[in-house]
Backbone as a chain_set.jsonl record, in Angstrom:
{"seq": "XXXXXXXXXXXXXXXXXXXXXXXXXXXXXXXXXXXXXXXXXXXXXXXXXXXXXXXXXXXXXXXXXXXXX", "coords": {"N": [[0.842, -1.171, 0.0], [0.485, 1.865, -0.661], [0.552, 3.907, 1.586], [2.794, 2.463, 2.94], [5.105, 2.585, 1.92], [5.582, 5.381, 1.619], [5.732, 5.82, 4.66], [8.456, 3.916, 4.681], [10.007, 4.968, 2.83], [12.286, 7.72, 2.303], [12.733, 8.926, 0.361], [10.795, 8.792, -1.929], [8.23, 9.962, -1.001], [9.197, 12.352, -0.586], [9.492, 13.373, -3.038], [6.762, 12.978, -4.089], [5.039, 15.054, -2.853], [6.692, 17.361, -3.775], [5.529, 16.742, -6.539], [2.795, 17.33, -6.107], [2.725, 19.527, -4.927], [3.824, 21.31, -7.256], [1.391, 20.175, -9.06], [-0.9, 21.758, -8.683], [0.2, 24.168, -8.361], [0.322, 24.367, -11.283], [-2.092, 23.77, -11.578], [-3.24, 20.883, -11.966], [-4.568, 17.94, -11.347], [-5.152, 15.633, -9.227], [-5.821, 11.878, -8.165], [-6.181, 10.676, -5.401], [-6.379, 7.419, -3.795], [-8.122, 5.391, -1.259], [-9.067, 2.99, 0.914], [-9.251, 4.1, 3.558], [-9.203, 6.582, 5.097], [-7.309, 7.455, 7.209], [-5.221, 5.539, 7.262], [-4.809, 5.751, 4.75], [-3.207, 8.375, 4.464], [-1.405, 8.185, 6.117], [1.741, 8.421, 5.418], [2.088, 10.514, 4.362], [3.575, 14.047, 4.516], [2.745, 16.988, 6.543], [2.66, 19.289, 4.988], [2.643, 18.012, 2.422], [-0.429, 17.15, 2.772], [-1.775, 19.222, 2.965], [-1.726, 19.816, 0.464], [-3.937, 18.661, -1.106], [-7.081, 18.965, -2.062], [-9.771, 18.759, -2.137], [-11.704, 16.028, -0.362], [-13.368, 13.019, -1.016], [-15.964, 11.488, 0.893], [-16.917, 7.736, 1.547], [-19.515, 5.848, 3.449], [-18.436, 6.212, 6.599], [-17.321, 3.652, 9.14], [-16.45, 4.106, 11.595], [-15.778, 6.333, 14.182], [-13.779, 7.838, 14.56], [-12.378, 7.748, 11.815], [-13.414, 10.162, 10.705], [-12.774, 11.852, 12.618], [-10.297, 12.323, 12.146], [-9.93, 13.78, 9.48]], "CA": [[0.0, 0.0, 0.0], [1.191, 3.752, -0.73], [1.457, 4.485, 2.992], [3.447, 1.43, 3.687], [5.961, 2.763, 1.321], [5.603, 6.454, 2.065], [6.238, 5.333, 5.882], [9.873, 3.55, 3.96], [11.09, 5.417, 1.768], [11.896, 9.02, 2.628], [12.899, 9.546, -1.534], [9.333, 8.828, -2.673], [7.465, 10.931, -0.175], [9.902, 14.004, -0.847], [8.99, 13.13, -5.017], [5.364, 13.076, -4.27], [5.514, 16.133, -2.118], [6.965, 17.801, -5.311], [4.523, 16.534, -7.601], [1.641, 17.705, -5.156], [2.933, 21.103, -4.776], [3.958, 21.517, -8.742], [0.329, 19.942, -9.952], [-0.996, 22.959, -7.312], [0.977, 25.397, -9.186], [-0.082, 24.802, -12.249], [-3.422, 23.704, -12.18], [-3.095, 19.782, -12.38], [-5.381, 17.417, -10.293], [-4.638, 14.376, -8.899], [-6.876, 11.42, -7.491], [-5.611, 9.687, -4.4], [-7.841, 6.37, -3.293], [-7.724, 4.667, -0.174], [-9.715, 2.17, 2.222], [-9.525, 4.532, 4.691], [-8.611, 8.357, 5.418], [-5.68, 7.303, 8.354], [-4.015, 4.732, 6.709], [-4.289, 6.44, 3.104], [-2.437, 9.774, 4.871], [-0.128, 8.062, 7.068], [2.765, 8.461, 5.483], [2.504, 11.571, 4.023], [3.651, 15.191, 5.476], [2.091, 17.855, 6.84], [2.83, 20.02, 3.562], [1.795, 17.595, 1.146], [-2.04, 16.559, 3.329], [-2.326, 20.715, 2.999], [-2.041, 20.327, -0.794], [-5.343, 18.019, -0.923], [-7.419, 20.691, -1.694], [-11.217, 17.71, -1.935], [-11.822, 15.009, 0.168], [-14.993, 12.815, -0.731], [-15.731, 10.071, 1.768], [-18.226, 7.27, 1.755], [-19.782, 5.916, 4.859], [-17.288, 5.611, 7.769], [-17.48, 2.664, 10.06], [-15.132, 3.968, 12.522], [-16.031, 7.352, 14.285], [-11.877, 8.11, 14.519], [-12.237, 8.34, 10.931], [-14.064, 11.078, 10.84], [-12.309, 13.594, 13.413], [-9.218, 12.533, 11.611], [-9.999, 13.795, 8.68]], "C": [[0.887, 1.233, 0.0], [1.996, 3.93, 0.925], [2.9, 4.177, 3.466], [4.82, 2.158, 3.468], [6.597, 4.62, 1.465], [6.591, 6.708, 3.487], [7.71, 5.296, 5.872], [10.761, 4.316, 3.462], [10.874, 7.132, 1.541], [12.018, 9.811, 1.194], [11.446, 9.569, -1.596], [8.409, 9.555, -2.233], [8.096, 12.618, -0.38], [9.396, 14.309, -2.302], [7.82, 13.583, -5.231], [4.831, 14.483, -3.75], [5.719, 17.481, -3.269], [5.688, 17.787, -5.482], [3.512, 17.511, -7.297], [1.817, 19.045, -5.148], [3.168, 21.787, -6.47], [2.411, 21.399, -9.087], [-0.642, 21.067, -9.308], [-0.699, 24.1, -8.091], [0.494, 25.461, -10.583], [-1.428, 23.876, -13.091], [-3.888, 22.113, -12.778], [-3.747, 19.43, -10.736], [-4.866, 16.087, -10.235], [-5.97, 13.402, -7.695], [-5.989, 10.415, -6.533], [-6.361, 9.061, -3.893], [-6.997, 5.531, -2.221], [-8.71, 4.156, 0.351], [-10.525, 3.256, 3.091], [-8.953, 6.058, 4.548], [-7.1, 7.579, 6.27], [-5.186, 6.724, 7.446], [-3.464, 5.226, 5.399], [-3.352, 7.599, 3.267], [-1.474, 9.41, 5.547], [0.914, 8.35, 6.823], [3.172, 9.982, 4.902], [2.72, 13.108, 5.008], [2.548, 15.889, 5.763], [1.482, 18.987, 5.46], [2.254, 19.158, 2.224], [0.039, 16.847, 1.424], [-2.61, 17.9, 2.702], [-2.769, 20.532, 1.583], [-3.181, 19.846, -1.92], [-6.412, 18.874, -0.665], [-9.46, 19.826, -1.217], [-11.077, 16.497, -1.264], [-13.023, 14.534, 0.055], [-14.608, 11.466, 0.205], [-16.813, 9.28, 1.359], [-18.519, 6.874, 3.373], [-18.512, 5.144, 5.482], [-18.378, 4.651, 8.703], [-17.714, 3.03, 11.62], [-15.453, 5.899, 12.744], [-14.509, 8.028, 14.551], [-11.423, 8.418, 13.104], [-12.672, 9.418, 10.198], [-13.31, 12.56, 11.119], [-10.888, 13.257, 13.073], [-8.663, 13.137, 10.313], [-10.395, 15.531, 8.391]], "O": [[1.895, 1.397, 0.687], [3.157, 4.024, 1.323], [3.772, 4.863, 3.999], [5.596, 2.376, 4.398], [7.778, 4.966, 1.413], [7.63, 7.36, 3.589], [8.388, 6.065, 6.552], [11.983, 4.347, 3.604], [9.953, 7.73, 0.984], [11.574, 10.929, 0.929], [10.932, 10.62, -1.214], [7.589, 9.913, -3.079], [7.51, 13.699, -0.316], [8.949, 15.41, -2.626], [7.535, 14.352, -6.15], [4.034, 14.997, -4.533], [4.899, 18.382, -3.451], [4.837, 18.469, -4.91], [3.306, 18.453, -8.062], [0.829, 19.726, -5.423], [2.564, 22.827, -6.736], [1.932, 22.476, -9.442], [-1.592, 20.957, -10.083], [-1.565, 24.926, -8.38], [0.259, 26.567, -11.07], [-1.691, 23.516, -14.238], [-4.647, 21.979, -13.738], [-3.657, 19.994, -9.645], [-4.224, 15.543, -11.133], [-6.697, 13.888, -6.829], [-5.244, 9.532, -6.959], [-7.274, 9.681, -3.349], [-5.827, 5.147, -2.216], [-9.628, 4.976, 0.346], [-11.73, 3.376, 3.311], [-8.182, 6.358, 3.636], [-6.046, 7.291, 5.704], [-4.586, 7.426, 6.632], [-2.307, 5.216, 4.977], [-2.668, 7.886, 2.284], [-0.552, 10.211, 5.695], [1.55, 8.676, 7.825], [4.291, 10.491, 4.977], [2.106, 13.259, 6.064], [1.445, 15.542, 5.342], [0.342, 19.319, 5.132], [1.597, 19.601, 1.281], [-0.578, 16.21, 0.57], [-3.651, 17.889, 2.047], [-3.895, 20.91, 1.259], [-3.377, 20.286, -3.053], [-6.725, 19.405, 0.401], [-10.179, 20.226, -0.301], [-10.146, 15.815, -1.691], [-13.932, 15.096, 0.665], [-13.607, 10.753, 0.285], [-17.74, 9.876, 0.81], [-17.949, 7.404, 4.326], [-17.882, 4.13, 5.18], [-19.584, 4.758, 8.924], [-18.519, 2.648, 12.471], [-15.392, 6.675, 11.79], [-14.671, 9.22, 14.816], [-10.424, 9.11, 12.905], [-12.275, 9.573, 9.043], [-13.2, 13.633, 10.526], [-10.088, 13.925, 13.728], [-7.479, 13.131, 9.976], [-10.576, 15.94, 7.244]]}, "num_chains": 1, "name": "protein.A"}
């Protein structure tokens, strides 16, 4: 999973980070899919969660996913 690897590997998270802030800049969208809100964000920074400008959810289970979000 993304995170797992995010979590790993501090190159690919600095890359994506980039990307995220570049596609931002000039007007490029990006779709990030996950299970879950936590686990899909875990590995990423602070700076690249900010640059997530939509979040749709479907129904949560788990009321933690919610006020984490």
């Amino acid at each position: 999973e993304m995170s797992d690897v995010l979590e790993k590997e501090e190159s690919y998270k600095e890359k994506l980070e980039k990307l995220l802030r570049m596609g931002a800049k000039y007007g490029f969208h990006f779709i990030l899919s996950s299970q879950t809100f936590t686990t899909g964000t875990r590995g990423l920074t602070t700076t690249a969660k900010a640059q997530i400008q939509l979040r749709i959810a479907m129904k949560c289970m788990e009321v933690s996913e919610v006020k984490e979000s």
